[in-house]
């Protein structure tokens, strides 16, 4: 029987879960939920019975002295609630933090879903972290997956295709799906060569992806500075070992090559939108992390014009301007577009409006239309009909 005495009526509640153990490389996921609990001063309202789910020879209880009295703390999973207020938006978060259970996983998930039902939870988000071949010098990859095709389209997530061994994160997500509760898993990739906890950079990446998902701004506290200090520390350790440094460089090259196609389209657009939202929210001097864990403080965040996407060719790197681009630019600065632009469109500075119109008409007919050129229009490099200098002819 679930008792919820002392729990107020919740506003648009979302349940956020993380479990220590196999699903929690570098303690990144459990630390993220702990950060939310600490920043918003969560109050524990329920705890699962440890006898039902844990092998105490695997996860042993701890003993401590409090005011001279010995107190035993049993490994378990606890639930707390926090209220996240962000200007005009207020939302309650139900935080579930514990250890991956040793047994009775189906009963464990059913009990958590019972609380979700009683509290009117609208969505369950499970955080996880895994070891991967990712360099510590690059932004932390965070993938959002779901088993619900409709939810994948609505929230721009990946529909999970994983096959293989799974942990309590995968089991809980499937239990939610079968119970009709929308569920999402966010996974951060932690460098396998620095797997020991803590990993504040991965925690930071998870929190910022979570922030985008639930639509509530999350206070980062000292995490930004902790992430910088962590990366500097790993940089120093890697520099002391030539083999490690060479290995990290190979990971960087592989990562950059693999992600080159991703530096365009929706990926860049989403990242830039996040940057603008956080800038408009006037973040502190520490800055905020991007979705993938990069730091936005004027140095490591996305630039305002580093990449421009050509919607027809799909190119993401700045391309060299062609002669036709120059003609188009000059024409766009003519009297009809910008009153402060020079009147001449042929680059000589002596044209008139009538001459500009005549040149445009001549170019449309396939002629060069430029003052001083007397060719037949078939050999000029500025021929608009040649097609050799179109911006996307090489795409």
mmCIF file of C-alpha atoms in Angstrom:
data_model
loop_
_atom_site.group_PDB
_atom_site.id
_atom_site.type_symbol
_atom_site.label_atom_id
_atom_site.label_comp_id
_atom_site.label_asym_id
_atom_site.label_seq_id
_atom_site.Cartn_x
_atom_site.Cartn_y
_atom_site.Cartn_z
ATOM 1 C CA UNK A 1 0.000 0.000 0.000
ATOM 2 C CA UNK A 2 1.366 3.391 -1.011
ATOM 3 C CA UNK A 3 1.007 6.173 1.529
ATOM 4 C CA UNK A 4 1.643 9.745 0.420
ATOM 5 C CA UNK A 5 1.031 11.711 3.585
ATOM 6 C CA UNK A 6 2.536 15.173 3.514
ATOM 7 C CA UNK A 7 2.930 15.272 -0.284
ATOM 8 C CA UNK A 8 1.160 18.346 -1.706
ATOM 9 C CA UNK A 9 -0.731 18.394 -4.976
ATOM 10 C CA UNK A 10 1.906 18.528 -7.687
ATOM 11 C CA UNK A 11 2.117 20.802 -10.726
ATOM 12 C CA UNK A 12 2.894 19.103 -14.071
ATOM 13 C CA UNK A 13 5.019 16.485 -12.296
ATOM 14 C CA UNK A 14 7.878 14.667 -14.034
ATOM 15 C CA UNK A 15 9.633 11.717 -12.407
ATOM 16 C CA UNK A 16 13.434 11.701 -12.793
ATOM 17 C CA UNK A 17 15.290 8.515 -11.851
ATOM 18 C CA UNK A 18 18.921 7.437 -11.543
ATOM 19 C CA UNK A 19 20.463 4.306 -10.081
ATOM 20 C CA UNK A 20 24.011 3.650 -8.957
ATOM 21 C CA UNK A 21 25.834 0.685 -10.398
ATOM 22 C CA UNK A 22 26.026 -0.743 -13.917
ATOM 23 C CA UNK A 23 23.994 2.112 -15.441
ATOM 24 C CA UNK A 24 25.999 4.893 -13.804
ATOM 25 C CA UNK A 25 29.503 5.271 -15.256
ATOM 26 C CA UNK A 26 31.478 7.865 -13.358
ATOM 27 C CA UNK A 27 28.453 8.316 -11.049
ATOM 28 C CA UNK A 28 27.303 10.898 -13.605
ATOM 29 C CA UNK A 29 23.589 10.019 -13.509
ATOM 30 C CA UNK A 30 23.128 9.599 -9.755
ATOM 31 C CA UNK A 31 25.135 12.775 -9.160
ATOM 32 C CA UNK A 32 22.791 14.659 -11.523
ATOM 33 C CA UNK A 33 19.704 13.645 -9.512
ATOM 34 C CA UNK A 34 21.564 14.405 -6.300
ATOM 35 C CA UNK A 35 22.347 17.858 -7.641
ATOM 36 C CA UNK A 36 18.658 18.522 -8.331
ATOM 37 C CA UNK A 37 17.738 17.345 -4.841
ATOM 38 C CA UNK A 38 20.379 19.549 -3.251
ATOM 39 C CA UNK A 39 19.763 22.703 -5.301
ATOM 40 C CA UNK A 40 15.997 22.633 -4.809
ATOM 41 C CA UNK A 41 16.088 21.239 -1.252
ATOM 42 C CA UNK A 42 14.144 18.056 -1.860
ATOM 43 C CA UNK A 43 12.171 16.349 0.883
ATOM 44 C CA UNK A 44 12.137 12.554 1.036
ATOM 45 C CA UNK A 45 8.577 11.243 1.296
ATOM 46 C CA UNK A 46 9.055 7.522 0.628
ATOM 47 C CA UNK A 47 11.669 4.760 0.564
ATOM 48 C CA UNK A 48 11.414 1.246 -0.817
ATOM 49 C CA UNK A 49 11.895 -1.648 1.592
ATOM 50 C CA UNK A 50 15.531 -2.673 1.223
ATOM 51 C CA UNK A 51 14.784 -6.258 2.301
ATOM 52 C CA UNK A 52 12.736 -6.814 -0.846
ATOM 53 C CA UNK A 53 15.277 -5.786 -3.461
ATOM 54 C CA UNK A 54 18.878 -5.795 -2.222
ATOM 55 C CA UNK A 55 21.497 -8.416 -1.459
ATOM 56 C CA UNK A 56 23.290 -6.952 1.537
ATOM 57 C CA UNK A 57 26.434 -8.952 0.782
ATOM 58 C CA UNK A 58 26.647 -7.049 -2.517
ATOM 59 C CA UNK A 59 25.423 -3.665 -1.285
ATOM 60 C CA UNK A 60 26.299 -3.581 2.388
ATOM 61 C CA UNK A 61 24.675 -1.261 4.931
ATOM 62 C CA UNK A 62 26.819 1.419 6.540
ATOM 63 C CA UNK A 63 27.103 2.422 10.165
ATOM 64 C CA UNK A 64 27.843 5.894 11.497
ATOM 65 C CA UNK A 65 27.842 7.777 14.777
ATOM 66 C CA UNK A 66 25.365 10.620 15.160
ATOM 67 C CA UNK A 67 25.594 12.481 18.454
ATOM 68 C CA UNK A 68 27.238 9.421 19.984
ATOM 69 C CA UNK A 69 24.522 7.086 18.751
ATOM 70 C CA UNK A 70 25.264 4.393 16.219
ATOM 71 C CA UNK A 71 22.974 4.526 13.193
ATOM 72 C CA UNK A 72 22.705 2.024 10.358
ATOM 73 C CA UNK A 73 21.829 3.187 6.863
ATOM 74 C CA UNK A 74 20.432 0.495 4.608
ATOM 75 C CA UNK A 75 20.961 0.569 0.851
ATOM 76 C CA UNK A 76 17.646 1.411 -0.768
ATOM 77 C CA UNK A 77 15.847 3.677 -3.221
ATOM 78 C CA UNK A 78 14.328 6.906 -1.961
ATOM 79 C CA UNK A 79 11.781 9.275 -3.473
ATOM 80 C CA UNK A 80 11.737 13.020 -2.906
ATOM 81 C CA UNK A 81 9.864 15.921 -4.442
ATOM 82 C CA UNK A 82 11.161 19.359 -5.405
ATOM 83 C CA UNK A 83 9.462 22.396 -6.902
ATOM 84 C CA UNK A 84 11.317 23.939 -9.834
ATOM 85 C CA UNK A 85 10.366 27.546 -10.397
ATOM 86 C CA UNK A 86 11.613 29.353 -13.471
ATOM 87 C CA UNK A 87 10.071 32.794 -13.820
ATOM 88 C CA UNK A 88 6.535 32.204 -15.084
ATOM 89 C CA UNK A 89 6.929 28.408 -15.227
ATOM 90 C CA UNK A 90 6.589 26.173 -12.195
ATOM 91 C CA UNK A 91 6.948 22.405 -12.307
ATOM 92 C CA UNK A 92 7.338 19.702 -9.686
ATOM 93 C CA UNK A 93 9.949 16.981 -10.023
ATOM 94 C CA UNK A 94 9.696 13.608 -8.330
ATOM 95 C CA UNK A 95 13.281 12.439 -7.803
ATOM 96 C CA UNK A 96 14.033 8.711 -7.545
ATOM 97 C CA UNK A 97 17.560 7.923 -6.471
ATOM 98 C CA UNK A 98 18.946 4.608 -5.345
ATOM 99 C CA UNK A 99 21.032 1.564 -6.182
ATOM 100 C CA UNK A 100 20.298 -0.889 -8.955
ATOM 101 C CA UNK A 101 18.349 -3.672 -7.196
ATOM 102 C CA UNK A 102 19.841 -7.128 -6.775
ATOM 103 C CA UNK A 103 16.571 -9.015 -7.265
ATOM 104 C CA UNK A 104 12.839 -8.771 -8.101
ATOM 105 C CA UNK A 105 13.256 -6.144 -10.777
ATOM 106 C CA UNK A 106 9.676 -6.407 -12.021
ATOM 107 C CA UNK A 107 8.258 -5.796 -8.558
ATOM 108 C CA UNK A 108 10.738 -2.958 -8.096
ATOM 109 C CA UNK A 109 9.542 -1.232 -11.286
ATOM 110 C CA UNK A 110 5.876 -1.833 -10.438
ATOM 111 C CA UNK A 111 6.346 -0.156 -7.066
ATOM 112 C CA UNK A 112 7.943 2.908 -8.649
ATOM 113 C CA UNK A 113 5.161 3.045 -11.236
ATOM 114 C CA UNK A 114 2.643 2.875 -8.407
ATOM 115 C CA UNK A 115 4.076 6.085 -6.971
ATOM 116 C CA UNK A 116 4.089 7.642 -10.427
ATOM 117 C CA UNK A 117 0.403 6.817 -10.845
ATOM 118 C CA UNK A 118 -0.596 8.130 -7.418
ATOM 119 C CA UNK A 119 1.297 11.381 -7.966
ATOM 120 C CA UNK A 120 -0.090 11.974 -11.462
ATOM 121 C CA UNK A 121 3.342 11.874 -13.101
ATOM 122 C CA UNK A 122 3.146 12.957 -16.755
ATOM 123 C CA UNK A 123 6.492 11.529 -17.886
ATOM 124 C CA UNK A 124 9.338 9.430 -16.506
ATOM 125 C CA UNK A 125 12.925 10.377 -17.383
ATOM 126 C CA UNK A 126 15.630 7.861 -16.491
ATOM 127 C CA UNK A 127 19.233 9.059 -16.480
ATOM 128 C CA UNK A 128 22.146 6.788 -17.258
ATOM 129 C CA UNK A 129 25.842 6.893 -18.119
ATOM 130 C CA UNK A 130 27.954 4.399 -20.030
ATOM 131 C CA UNK A 131 31.613 3.903 -20.861
ATOM 132 C CA UNK A 132 32.558 4.693 -24.429
ATOM 133 C CA UNK A 133 35.380 5.506 -26.838
ATOM 134 C CA UNK A 134 34.936 9.245 -26.433
ATOM 135 C CA UNK A 135 37.760 11.711 -25.739
ATOM 136 C CA UNK A 136 37.531 13.794 -22.583
ATOM 137 C CA UNK A 137 38.513 16.896 -24.576
ATOM 138 C CA UNK A 138 35.313 16.924 -26.626
ATOM 139 C CA UNK A 139 31.721 17.697 -25.589
ATOM 140 C CA UNK A 140 30.049 14.801 -23.817
ATOM 141 C CA UNK A 141 27.677 12.913 -26.153
ATOM 142 C CA UNK A 142 24.185 12.605 -24.666
ATOM 143 C CA UNK A 143 21.611 10.472 -26.433
ATOM 144 C CA UNK A 144 17.900 10.594 -25.732
ATOM 145 C CA UNK A 145 15.998 7.391 -26.499
ATOM 146 C CA UNK A 146 12.467 6.109 -26.074
ATOM 147 C CA UNK A 147 10.437 3.041 -27.010
ATOM 148 C CA UNK A 148 7.458 5.173 -28.010
ATOM 149 C CA UNK A 149 7.530 6.164 -31.728
ATOM 150 C CA UNK A 150 5.090 9.047 -31.156
ATOM 151 C CA UNK A 151 7.158 10.380 -28.269
ATOM 152 C CA UNK A 152 10.305 10.088 -30.374
ATOM 153 C CA UNK A 153 8.782 12.314 -33.052
ATOM 154 C CA UNK A 154 7.280 14.795 -30.590
ATOM 155 C CA UNK A 155 10.427 15.303 -28.504
ATOM 156 C CA UNK A 156 12.979 14.770 -31.288
ATOM 157 C CA UNK A 157 14.417 11.632 -29.698
ATOM 158 C CA UNK A 158 15.825 8.390 -31.055
ATOM 159 C CA UNK A 159 13.640 5.305 -31.066
ATOM 160 C CA UNK A 160 15.691 2.700 -29.257
ATOM 161 C CA UNK A 161 17.085 -0.148 -31.347
ATOM 162 C CA UNK A 162 19.435 -1.574 -28.704
ATOM 163 C CA UNK A 163 19.752 -5.339 -28.350
ATOM 164 C CA UNK A 164 21.843 -6.970 -25.650
ATOM 165 C CA UNK A 165 22.291 -7.012 -21.876
ATOM 166 C CA UNK A 166 20.397 -4.297 -20.064
ATOM 167 C CA UNK A 167 20.176 -2.787 -16.614
ATOM 168 C CA UNK A 168 17.425 -1.382 -14.441
ATOM 169 C CA UNK A 169 17.262 1.729 -16.668
ATOM 170 C CA UNK A 170 16.183 -0.347 -19.665
ATOM 171 C CA UNK A 171 13.793 -2.466 -17.574
ATOM 172 C CA UNK A 172 12.109 0.559 -16.006
ATOM 173 C CA UNK A 173 11.686 2.266 -19.369
ATOM 174 C CA UNK A 174 9.999 -0.805 -20.836
ATOM 175 C CA UNK A 175 7.785 -1.155 -17.767
ATOM 176 C CA UNK A 176 6.664 2.443 -18.231
ATOM 177 C CA UNK A 177 5.912 1.822 -21.902
ATOM 178 C CA UNK A 178 3.779 -1.220 -21.124
ATOM 179 C CA UNK A 179 1.959 0.736 -18.411
ATOM 180 C CA UNK A 180 1.182 3.574 -20.835
ATOM 181 C CA UNK A 181 3.450 6.077 -19.077
ATOM 182 C CA UNK A 182 5.626 8.200 -21.421
ATOM 183 C CA UNK A 183 9.257 7.374 -20.682
ATOM 184 C CA UNK A 184 12.597 8.694 -21.922
ATOM 185 C CA UNK A 185 16.170 7.642 -21.174
ATOM 186 C CA UNK A 186 19.072 10.075 -21.363
ATOM 187 C CA UNK A 187 22.524 8.482 -21.660
ATOM 188 C CA UNK A 188 25.856 10.261 -21.280
ATOM 189 C CA UNK A 189 29.024 8.687 -22.709
ATOM 190 C CA UNK A 190 31.961 8.697 -20.282
ATOM 191 C CA UNK A 191 35.568 8.163 -21.489
ATOM 192 C CA UNK A 192 36.487 4.608 -20.529
ATOM 193 C CA UNK A 193 40.063 5.589 -19.666
ATOM 194 C CA UNK A 194 38.839 7.971 -16.924
ATOM 195 C CA UNK A 195 35.874 6.010 -15.640
ATOM 196 C CA UNK A 196 36.430 6.630 -11.948
ATOM 197 C CA UNK A 197 33.947 9.021 -10.326
ATOM 198 C CA UNK A 198 33.172 11.800 -10.181
ATOM 199 C CA UNK A 199 32.710 13.081 -13.722
ATOM 200 C CA UNK A 200 31.170 16.566 -13.408
ATOM 201 C CA UNK A 201 31.421 17.177 -17.149
ATOM 202 C CA UNK A 202 29.115 14.233 -17.891
ATOM 203 C CA UNK A 203 26.772 15.280 -15.080
ATOM 204 C CA UNK A 204 26.640 18.770 -16.555
ATOM 205 C CA UNK A 205 25.768 17.396 -19.990
ATOM 206 C CA UNK A 206 22.936 15.281 -18.581
ATOM 207 C CA UNK A 207 21.459 18.193 -16.663
ATOM 208 C CA UNK A 208 21.433 20.456 -19.681
ATOM 209 C CA UNK A 209 19.796 17.850 -21.896
ATOM 210 C CA UNK A 210 17.265 17.316 -19.111
ATOM 211 C CA UNK A 211 16.696 21.062 -18.923
ATOM 212 C CA UNK A 212 15.740 21.146 -22.586
ATOM 213 C CA UNK A 213 13.492 18.114 -22.200
ATOM 214 C CA UNK A 214 11.401 19.287 -19.249
ATOM 215 C CA UNK A 215 11.438 23.000 -20.103
ATOM 216 C CA UNK A 216 12.711 24.168 -16.701
ATOM 217 C CA UNK A 217 15.957 26.037 -16.150
ATOM 218 C CA UNK A 218 18.265 24.114 -13.813
ATOM 219 C CA UNK A 219 20.673 26.000 -11.525
ATOM 220 C CA UNK A 220 24.147 24.647 -12.133
ATOM 221 C CA UNK A 221 25.871 25.893 -9.002
ATOM 222 C CA UNK A 222 29.564 25.022 -9.073
ATOM 223 C CA UNK A 223 29.244 22.276 -11.676
ATOM 224 C CA UNK A 224 30.594 24.462 -14.483
ATOM 225 C CA UNK A 225 33.816 25.209 -12.618
ATOM 226 C CA UNK A 226 34.063 21.591 -11.451
ATOM 227 C CA UNK A 227 33.811 20.433 -15.068
ATOM 228 C CA UNK A 228 36.622 22.790 -16.125
ATOM 229 C CA UNK A 229 38.829 21.656 -13.266
ATOM 230 C CA UNK A 230 38.140 18.000 -14.086
ATOM 231 C CA UNK A 231 39.122 18.443 -17.727
ATOM 232 C CA UNK A 232 42.297 20.341 -16.834
ATOM 233 C CA UNK A 233 43.249 17.595 -14.413
ATOM 234 C CA UNK A 234 42.766 14.865 -17.014
ATOM 235 C CA UNK A 235 44.679 16.972 -19.558
ATOM 236 C CA UNK A 236 47.659 17.104 -17.210
ATOM 237 C CA UNK A 237 47.556 13.370 -16.515
ATOM 238 C CA UNK A 238 47.324 12.563 -20.224
ATOM 239 C CA UNK A 239 50.223 14.883 -21.044
ATOM 240 C CA UNK A 240 52.466 12.959 -18.643
ATOM 241 C CA UNK A 241 52.070 9.723 -20.616
ATOM 242 C CA UNK A 242 52.904 9.833 -24.323
ATOM 243 C CA UNK A 243 50.923 6.667 -25.075
ATOM 244 C CA UNK A 244 47.814 8.043 -23.401
ATOM 245 C CA UNK A 245 48.234 11.378 -25.189
ATOM 246 C CA UNK A 246 48.559 9.591 -28.539
ATOM 247 C CA UNK A 247 45.484 7.482 -27.789
ATOM 248 C CA UNK A 248 43.429 10.557 -26.854
ATOM 249 C CA UNK A 249 44.507 12.219 -30.100
ATOM 250 C CA UNK A 250 43.335 9.202 -32.092
ATOM 251 C CA UNK A 251 39.953 9.358 -30.329
ATOM 252 C CA UNK A 252 39.707 13.055 -31.125
ATOM 253 C CA UNK A 253 40.374 12.469 -34.807
ATOM 254 C CA UNK A 254 37.844 9.629 -34.965
ATOM 255 C CA UNK A 255 35.236 11.699 -33.140
ATOM 256 C CA UNK A 256 35.746 14.760 -35.333
ATOM 257 C CA UNK A 257 35.521 12.697 -38.507
ATOM 258 C CA UNK A 258 32.387 10.882 -37.364
ATOM 259 C CA UNK A 259 30.633 14.065 -36.292
ATOM 260 C CA UNK A 260 31.487 16.150 -39.338
ATOM 261 C CA UNK A 261 28.122 15.440 -41.019
ATOM 262 C CA UNK A 262 26.381 16.355 -37.762
ATOM 263 C CA UNK A 263 27.778 19.888 -37.773
ATOM 264 C CA UNK A 264 24.823 20.997 -39.842
ATOM 265 C CA UNK A 265 21.105 21.097 -40.035
ATOM 266 C CA UNK A 266 19.002 20.545 -36.952
ATOM 267 C CA UNK A 267 22.011 19.779 -34.722
ATOM 268 C CA UNK A 268 23.563 23.223 -35.180
ATOM 269 C CA UNK A 269 20.169 24.935 -35.101
ATOM 270 C CA UNK A 270 19.225 23.319 -31.781
ATOM 271 C CA UNK A 271 22.582 24.126 -30.224
ATOM 272 C CA UNK A 272 22.362 27.756 -31.296
ATOM 273 C CA UNK A 273 18.805 28.045 -29.965
ATOM 274 C CA UNK A 274 19.963 26.754 -26.588
ATOM 275 C CA UNK A 275 22.764 29.281 -26.573
ATOM 276 C CA UNK A 276 20.320 32.119 -27.274
ATOM 277 C CA UNK A 277 17.896 30.943 -24.581
ATOM 278 C CA UNK A 278 20.610 30.816 -21.977
ATOM 279 C CA UNK A 279 22.019 34.167 -23.070
ATOM 280 C CA UNK A 280 18.583 35.776 -22.796
ATOM 281 C CA UNK A 281 18.268 34.283 -19.331
ATOM 282 C CA UNK A 282 21.428 36.197 -18.301
ATOM 283 C CA UNK A 283 23.525 33.309 -16.944
ATOM 284 C CA UNK A 284 26.204 34.056 -14.397
ATOM 285 C CA UNK A 285 29.880 34.430 -15.221
ATOM 286 C CA UNK A 286 30.341 30.677 -14.980
ATOM 287 C CA UNK A 287 28.219 30.136 -18.083
ATOM 288 C CA UNK A 288 26.109 27.123 -18.928
ATOM 289 C CA UNK A 289 26.838 23.836 -20.578
ATOM 290 C CA UNK A 290 25.510 22.871 -23.946
ATOM 291 C CA UNK A 291 23.447 19.791 -24.594
ATOM 292 C CA UNK A 292 26.615 17.823 -25.194
ATOM 293 C CA UNK A 293 28.520 19.235 -22.267
ATOM 294 C CA UNK A 294 30.469 22.058 -23.938
ATOM 295 C CA UNK A 295 30.794 25.224 -21.881
ATOM 296 C CA UNK A 296 29.134 28.401 -23.111
ATOM 297 C CA UNK A 297 31.069 31.350 -21.771
ATOM 298 C CA UNK A 298 32.258 33.122 -24.894
ATOM 299 C CA UNK A 299 35.044 30.651 -25.547
ATOM 300 C CA UNK A 300 33.756 27.097 -25.744
ATOM 301 C CA UNK A 301 30.134 27.665 -26.738
ATOM 302 C CA UNK A 302 28.669 27.895 -30.202
ATOM 303 C CA UNK A 303 29.546 30.983 -32.184
ATOM 304 C CA UNK A 304 27.005 33.294 -33.702
ATOM 305 C CA UNK A 305 28.180 32.679 -37.234
ATOM 306 C CA UNK A 306 30.714 29.856 -37.297
ATOM 307 C CA UNK A 307 28.525 27.602 -39.424
ATOM 308 C CA UNK A 308 25.896 28.548 -41.967
ATOM 309 C CA UNK A 309 23.865 25.856 -43.633
ATOM 310 C CA UNK A 310 23.123 25.944 -47.338
ATOM 311 C CA UNK A 311 19.595 24.526 -47.398
ATOM 312 C CA UNK A 312 20.002 23.270 -50.971
ATOM 313 C CA UNK A 313 23.419 21.664 -50.794
ATOM 314 C CA UNK A 314 23.568 20.676 -47.134
ATOM 315 C CA UNK A 315 27.126 22.001 -46.786
ATOM 316 C CA UNK A 316 28.126 23.076 -43.312
ATOM 317 C CA UNK A 317 31.546 24.600 -43.725
ATOM 318 C CA UNK A 318 31.860 28.135 -45.066
ATOM 319 C CA UNK A 319 32.341 27.910 -48.831
ATOM 320 C CA UNK A 320 34.361 30.206 -51.040
ATOM 321 C CA UNK A 321 32.277 32.920 -52.732
ATOM 322 C CA UNK A 322 31.867 32.534 -56.484
ATOM 323 C CA UNK A 323 31.704 35.349 -59.082
ATOM 324 C CA UNK A 324 27.958 34.939 -59.256
ATOM 325 C CA UNK A 325 27.727 35.354 -55.473
ATOM 326 C CA UNK A 326 29.546 38.664 -55.812
ATOM 327 C CA UNK A 327 27.180 39.854 -58.540
ATOM 328 C CA UNK A 328 24.154 38.834 -56.478
ATOM 329 C CA UNK A 329 25.537 40.583 -53.409
ATOM 330 C CA UNK A 330 26.208 43.787 -55.307
ATOM 331 C CA UNK A 331 22.769 43.752 -56.877
ATOM 332 C CA UNK A 332 21.145 43.199 -53.470
ATOM 333 C CA UNK A 333 22.871 46.344 -52.224
ATOM 334 C CA UNK A 334 21.494 48.429 -55.085
ATOM 335 C CA UNK A 335 18.999 51.304 -54.787
ATOM 336 C CA UNK A 336 15.983 48.983 -54.584
ATOM 337 C CA UNK A 337 17.312 47.133 -51.539
ATOM 338 C CA UNK A 338 19.456 49.491 -49.492
ATOM 339 C CA UNK A 339 19.289 53.281 -49.841
ATOM 340 C CA UNK A 340 22.781 53.636 -48.460
ATOM 341 C CA UNK A 341 24.325 51.245 -51.008
ATOM 342 C CA UNK A 342 26.307 52.525 -54.002
ATOM 343 C CA UNK A 343 24.232 53.173 -57.116
ATOM 344 C CA UNK A 344 26.490 51.176 -59.407
ATOM 345 C CA UNK A 345 26.068 47.408 -59.531
ATOM 346 C CA UNK A 346 28.967 46.680 -61.890
ATOM 347 C CA UNK A 347 31.697 47.469 -59.390
ATOM 348 C CA UNK A 348 32.889 50.604 -61.223
ATOM 349 C CA UNK A 349 31.111 53.157 -59.054
ATOM 350 C CA UNK A 350 29.835 55.130 -62.102
ATOM 351 C CA UNK A 351 26.587 53.309 -63.038
ATOM 352 C CA UNK A 352 23.037 54.606 -62.804
ATOM 353 C CA UNK A 353 19.722 52.982 -61.941
ATOM 354 C CA UNK A 354 18.891 52.534 -65.630
ATOM 355 C CA UNK A 355 22.253 50.946 -66.290
ATOM 356 C CA UNK A 356 21.811 48.540 -63.367
ATOM 357 C CA UNK A 357 18.415 47.458 -64.662
ATOM 358 C CA UNK A 358 19.807 47.000 -68.164
ATOM 359 C CA UNK A 359 22.639 44.890 -66.815
ATOM 360 C CA UNK A 360 20.253 42.703 -64.837
ATOM 361 C CA UNK A 361 18.085 42.157 -67.902
ATOM 362 C CA UNK A 362 21.131 41.341 -70.017
ATOM 363 C CA UNK A 363 22.380 38.834 -67.480
ATOM 364 C CA UNK A 364 18.967 37.151 -67.342
ATOM 365 C CA UNK A 365 19.135 36.688 -71.144
ATOM 366 C CA UNK A 366 22.458 34.867 -70.776
ATOM 367 C CA UNK A 367 24.674 37.831 -71.735
ATOM 368 C CA UNK A 368 27.477 39.079 -69.604
ATOM 369 C CA UNK A 369 25.940 42.531 -69.271
ATOM 370 C CA UNK A 370 29.055 44.027 -67.731
ATOM 371 C CA UNK A 371 30.476 47.356 -68.905
ATOM 372 C CA UNK A 372 33.801 46.885 -70.673
ATOM 373 C CA UNK A 373 33.192 43.233 -71.788
ATOM 374 C CA UNK A 374 32.643 42.824 -75.544
ATOM 375 C CA UNK A 375 32.668 39.021 -75.855
ATOM 376 C CA UNK A 376 29.826 36.920 -77.215
ATOM 377 C CA UNK A 377 28.730 35.751 -73.732
ATOM 378 C CA UNK A 378 29.892 32.148 -74.224
ATOM 379 C CA UNK A 379 33.448 32.482 -72.929
ATOM 380 C CA UNK A 380 33.171 35.022 -70.098
ATOM 381 C CA UNK A 381 33.845 33.671 -66.628
ATOM 382 C CA UNK A 382 30.947 35.716 -65.295
ATOM 383 C CA UNK A 383 28.374 34.089 -67.567
ATOM 384 C CA UNK A 384 25.326 33.325 -65.471
ATOM 385 C CA UNK A 385 24.279 30.552 -67.804
ATOM 386 C CA UNK A 386 27.482 28.526 -67.536
ATOM 387 C CA UNK A 387 26.487 26.814 -64.278
ATOM 388 C CA UNK A 388 30.139 26.279 -63.297
ATOM 389 C CA UNK A 389 30.155 28.828 -60.486
ATOM 390 C CA UNK A 390 26.836 28.105 -58.806
ATOM 391 C CA UNK A 391 27.146 27.930 -54.992
ATOM 392 C CA UNK A 392 25.924 24.341 -54.825
ATOM 393 C CA UNK A 393 27.171 22.939 -58.117
ATOM 394 C CA UNK A 394 29.715 20.868 -56.214
ATOM 395 C CA UNK A 395 27.303 19.534 -53.603
#
